[in-house]
Amino acid sequence: MKKLLLGTCLLASPAFAEGELKVYHWFEYIPEELVQKFEAETGIDVTIDTYDSNEAMLAALKAGKMGQYDVAVPGDYMVKIMGDEGLLDNFAPEDLPNFGNIAPQWLDVPFDPGRHSSIPYQWGSTAFSVNRDVYKDDIGSLGIIFNPPAELQGKINVLDSQGEVLTLGSIYLGIPQCTQDREQLKALNEMLVNAKTHWASFGSDTAKDVLVSGDAAAGMIYNGFSSKARAEGANVEYAFPKEGYVVWMDNVVLLKDAPNRDNALKFMNFLLDPENAAAVTNYAAYSAGVTGVEPFLDDEIRNSPENNPPADQKGFFIEACDEETQKLYDAVWTNLKK
Amino acid sequence: MAGPGPSGASGDATYAGLVRPLLLPTWAVVGILMVLPVCLMAVYSFLTKEFRGGVIWDFTLAAYDQFFITRGLFGDEPARIEWTYIGIFWRSIWQAGLATLLCLFIGFPTAWFIATRPARSRGVWLFLITIPYWVNLLIRTVSLKFLIRETGPLNESLMAIGLIDTPLPLVNTNLAVQLGLFYSYLPFMVLPIYAAVERYNFALSEAAADLYASRLATLREVVLPVVKPGIVAGCILVFVPSLGAFLAPDLLGGAKTFMLGSLIDEQFKGSQGNWPFGAAVAMILMTLVMTVLILYARAQARGARR
Amino acid sequence: MKGVRHYPGFLAMTIICLVVLYAPLAVVAVYSFNGSTSITQWGGVSLRWYGDVFTGPEAGRFGQAAWNSLTIALIASTAATAIATAAALAMIRGGVFRGRQASFALINLPLMVPEIVIAVSTLIFFSTIGLTTGYLTILLAHLTFCIPFAYLPIAARLEGIEGHYEQAARDLYATRAQAFRLILLPLMMPGIVSGWLLAFIISLDDFIITNFVKGAGMETLPTAIFGSVKQGIKPNIMAISTLMLGVSVLFVTAAYLINRKGQKTP
């Protein structure tokens, strides 16, 4: 595999002219105007490809796309996985003049202590939203998704993302992540299989659209995506369930063998500028991991219910399991979707 | 034009001396870019998976073992037959089969109707049937999804004329997937049946009618045996692509259950990143399709001899 | 006489068949002219989404994708047609030779192997030999599966051309090359053109295989549309779909007319 990657890079590098930047990014996650601003400031030509789950991005990179992209935007646990797999390159804080803008609590993160290969992009949470025209009662529990009331049965969309579904399921049952305990895993498996009979569809990139169009009345969703659904006219409320929810941070990483390393660093530095980080937040409706963004934020973003969880809530990061444990979770996921 | 062989070589052999150079490009392109990759895929299906995508060059039967045999969620129970993937296969076969039947049900009368038009208008009818096939499958699938969604034109108009009170939940069901497959491959059913019916000698039907056979009896006893090859060809042309279909289950079925296409896709682009297993599933799918095609070719050869 | 040909209800079935085939396309074509930003509400007839396709925020992406699609289809279908023409000459005018059956199977192989299998095996192949996925890999994959589509009409046409036209030319001391260029090629032309058109459309339309072998930042129209559609059907997608639909219909109609005209002359 290593040799293969090396061969790929040797073939790839001469094809890329100076002044390019290839970004591998989540769908609908960066405003077009911001990309244009970067292009205008630097004269660098930016190409963006999109993916819809951390795992899909990793799979594509390992399937021969390493050496083609300069930066990607993996979530927290995926930064750790990619680092362990040797897919990331390091930079020094001096490479990024704006390095000091990183908010202190996001500097020494467990998935990249001291920030040697990643910078914060946005952080937010994953729980679920409910169409309040359809269901008016209390939505403070993950049971809305995993043991839904009659009004919502058959009208639920679930993210097509193994990590998020299995982690939320574990939180609902109160069992730890990356467990090898057979009783706990069996319980998780059974609970999900039963819950699936009430679900209408699996979709990550469609998660907002199904709520806006009314195809689904409730759906697992990221907080910012839910506030976008609200902004597009859907009467949806984002829930912070009492059992807990998933918190995540997406990070811009410098990829190994990046064909345009210098431009990648310029791009990362650009994104650490508070005004630019705020532009992303205003667009994606999550929260920036950069200090000094507040003056640039739109009011409705700053005060949005999706970005301001009640004080007593608990968020969990998704953990990266080892290979043996991951096999068990893979089996649960396949069994769920068979 | 009395040529030997089923594929119509004419007696004319002007280019007999040039056969090798003329066929060389085909052999080179299809050989290198299709036969070789498929062989390589067969090799991959016997390799060891690397954690989260990629392969290690150690030969193993692990992928096939995973497909056919289960040892429980934890791998420590006695080995049993794994029904999960066989179930996915079975569902794909079943979905494709139902779509094929649906195509036959609509396609046969259509083909018959067209074949019995005056020669002049036949071409136009056929043209009408084939046009949608050339329109991008993705676009057709998306169109269908738009048409049948809960707030889509179909439900809205049915509700407007008072036929139903609540919208029919069509999207994200097995029915939607079958509809999608049916819609995708319908022209494949009409064309071969049309070709068979067009060659059918209607004097046979007249003779049957003279002998007081009912219409239905004539259709069953006289027509069907003669046009059967066309029907079989149509069924294969619908069934085979339906089996590996990816777009219809993904867009219309709500990605809720794996079909063969999405199961393979998941191994390469999705969370599981198990290349050898994806290659093994693809090998099994191809074996199945090739078996159907070979059985068909055999049956045809037998029919031709008779 | 009419009795045995006519079965009651078959006309109705034919009409159902055509409605099923055309209704979704018609609906999308109609809604592409919807002036509203919502796809479910009708906001009057308007061309705004067609404008959006060419000038809107996604115009750059779609424009690049359309350019990739067109150039790939152009190169792949032209090369495939040349290869298929040579193959048809050998298969139809090559007499009986060893490996004829195998060659026939090989030409048609891309039609018989399920698309997803072709996609997976091609990806594995390119990744093993270390070829970077991108424009070239898409082009090579397209070239392969275009061959049978170009071959079928060319071979059918060639089968219908009697040998004595060339024979007459050869009797008048034309070389084989001259006979081919001056006699056979013009006679084959309708088949070649319709084969080329079909290959072009097939390449333009491919999604599954392209999706597997495309590289960084590399989109064709179908993959770009799929990317957008996954997030919901938007009005500009309907406009671009209708445009593609128009191109397809135009090409197939041309193939059909050229072929029919060809059948009237010898």
Coordinates of N, CA, C and O in Angstrom, one line a residue, chain A residues 4 7-8 11-12 22 27-28 32 47-50 52 63-65 68-69 205-206 209, chain C residues 57 123 127-134 214-219 229-234:
Chain A
L4 N 2.3 1.8 -3.3 CA 1.3 2.2 -4.2 C 1.1 3.8 -4.0 O 1.0 4.5 -5.0
G7 N 3.9 5.6 -5.6 CA 3.8 5.7 -7.0 C 2.8 6.7 -7.5 O 3.0 7.4 -8.4
T8 N 1.7 6.7 -6.8 CA 0.6 7.7 -7.1 C 1.1 9.1 -7.0 O 0.9 9.9 -7.9
L11 N 3.6 10.1 -9.9 CA 2.9 10.3 -11.1 C 2.1 11.6 -11.1 O 1.9 12.3 -12.0
A12 N 1.6 11.9 -9.8 CA 0.7 13.0 -9.7 C 1.4 14.4 -9.7 O 0.9 15.3 -10.4
K22 N -6.2 22.1 -3.8 CA -7.3 21.1 -3.9 C -7.8 20.8 -2.6 O -7.0 20.3 -1.7
F27 N -19.8 18.5 2.1 CA -20.8 19.1 1.3 C -21.4 20.4 2.0 O -21.5 20.4 3.2
E28 N -21.6 21.4 1.3 CA -22.3 22.6 1.8 C -21.8 23.1 3.1 O -22.4 23.2 4.1
E32 N -19.4 30.1 -0.9 CA -18.7 30.3 -2.2 C -18.0 31.7 -2.2 O -16.9 31.8 -2.7
T47 N -10.0 24.3 -6.0 CA -11.0 23.3 -6.5 C -11.5 22.6 -5.2 O -10.7 22.2 -4.4
I48 N -12.8 22.4 -5.1 CA -13.3 21.7 -4.0 C -14.1 20.5 -4.4 O -14.9 20.5 -5.3
D49 N -13.8 19.3 -3.8 CA -14.5 18.1 -3.9 C -15.2 17.9 -2.6 O -14.7 18.2 -1.5
T50 N -16.4 17.2 -2.6 CA -17.1 17.0 -1.4 C -17.3 15.6 -1.0 O -17.3 14.7 -1.9
D52 N -19.5 13.0 2.2 CA -20.7 13.1 3.1 C -20.5 12.3 4.4 O -21.4 12.3 5.2
A63 N -8.2 4.9 -1.3 CA -8.4 4.3 -2.6 C -7.7 5.0 -3.7 O -8.1 5.0 -4.8
G64 N -6.6 5.7 -3.3 CA -5.7 6.3 -4.4 C -5.8 7.8 -4.5 O -5.3 8.3 -5.5
K65 N -6.5 8.4 -3.7 CA -6.6 9.9 -3.8 C -5.6 10.7 -3.0 O -5.6 11.9 -3.0
Q68 N -3.4 13.8 -4.1 CA -4.2 14.6 -5.1 C -4.8 15.9 -4.3 O -5.1 16.9 -5.0
Y69 N -5.0 15.7 -3.1 CA -5.6 16.8 -2.3 C -4.6 17.5 -1.4 O -3.6 16.8 -0.9
D205 N -26.4 13.8 3.6 CA -26.5 15.0 2.8 C -28.0 15.4 2.6 O -28.3 16.6 2.3
T206 N -28.9 14.5 2.7 CA -30.3 14.8 2.5 C -31.0 15.2 3.8 O -32.2 15.5 3.8
D209 N -32.8 18.5 3.7 CA -33.9 18.6 2.6 C -35.1 17.8 3.0 O -36.2 18.2 2.8
Chain C
P57 N -24.5 30.6 -8.8 CA -23.3 30.2 -8.0 C -22.7 28.9 -8.4 O -21.5 28.7 -8.2
L123 N -11.4 0.5 -10.8 CA -10.8 1.2 -9.7 C -9.6 0.4 -9.1 O -8.5 1.0 -8.9
S127 N -5.7 1.6 -9.3 CA -5.0 1.9 -8.1 C -3.8 0.9 -7.9 O -2.8 1.3 -7.4
T128 N -3.9 -0.3 -8.5 CA -2.8 -1.2 -8.4 C -1.6 -0.8 -9.3 O -0.5 -0.8 -8.8
I129 N -1.9 -0.3 -10.5 CA -0.8 0.1 -11.3 C -0.3 1.5 -11.0 O 0.6 2.0 -11.6
G130 N -1.0 2.1 -10.0 CA -0.6 3.4 -9.5 C -0.9 4.6 -10.5 O -0.2 5.6 -10.5
L131 N -1.9 4.4 -11.3 CA -2.3 5.5 -12.2 C -3.2 6.4 -11.4 O -4.2 6.0 -10.8
T132 N -2.9 7.7 -11.3 CA -3.7 8.7 -10.6 C -5.1 8.8 -11.2 O -5.2 9.0 -12.4
T133 N -6.1 8.7 -10.4 CA -7.5 8.8 -11.0 C -7.7 10.2 -11.4 O -7.3 11.2 -10.7
G134 N -8.3 10.4 -12.5 CA -8.6 11.8 -13.0 C -9.1 11.7 -14.4 O -9.8 10.7 -14.7
K214 N -13.2 8.7 -11.0 CA -12.9 10.1 -11.1 C -11.9 10.5 -10.0 O -11.9 9.9 -8.9
G215 N -11.1 11.4 -10.3 CA -10.1 11.8 -9.3 C -10.4 13.1 -8.6 O -11.6 13.6 -8.7
A216 N -9.5 13.8 -8.0 CA -9.7 15.0 -7.2 C -10.2 16.1 -8.1 O -9.6 16.4 -9.1
G217 N -11.3 16.7 -7.6 CA -11.8 17.9 -8.3 C -12.3 17.6 -9.7 O -12.5 18.6 -10.5
M218 N -12.4 16.4 -10.0 CA -12.8 16.0 -11.4 C -14.3 15.6 -11.4 O -14.6 14.6 -10.8
E219 N -15.1 16.3 -12.1 CA -16.5 16.0 -12.2 C -16.9 15.9 -13.6 O -16.4 16.7 -14.5
V229 N -28.0 16.6 -6.3 CA -29.2 15.9 -6.0 C -29.3 15.3 -4.7 O -30.3 15.2 -4.0
K230 N -28.1 14.8 -4.2 CA -28.1 14.1 -2.9 C -28.6 15.0 -1.8 O -29.1 14.6 -0.8
Q231 N -28.4 16.3 -2.0 CA -28.8 17.3 -1.0 C -30.2 17.8 -1.2 O -30.7 18.7 -0.6
G232 N -30.9 17.2 -2.2 CA -32.3 17.6 -2.4 C -32.4 18.1 -3.9 O -31.5 18.7 -4.4
I233 N -33.6 17.9 -4.5 CA -33.8 18.3 -5.8 C -34.1 19.8 -5.9 O -35.0 20.3 -5.2
K234 N -33.2 20.5 -6.6 CA -33.4 21.9 -6.6 C -33.8 22.3 -8.0 O -33.6 21.6 -9.0

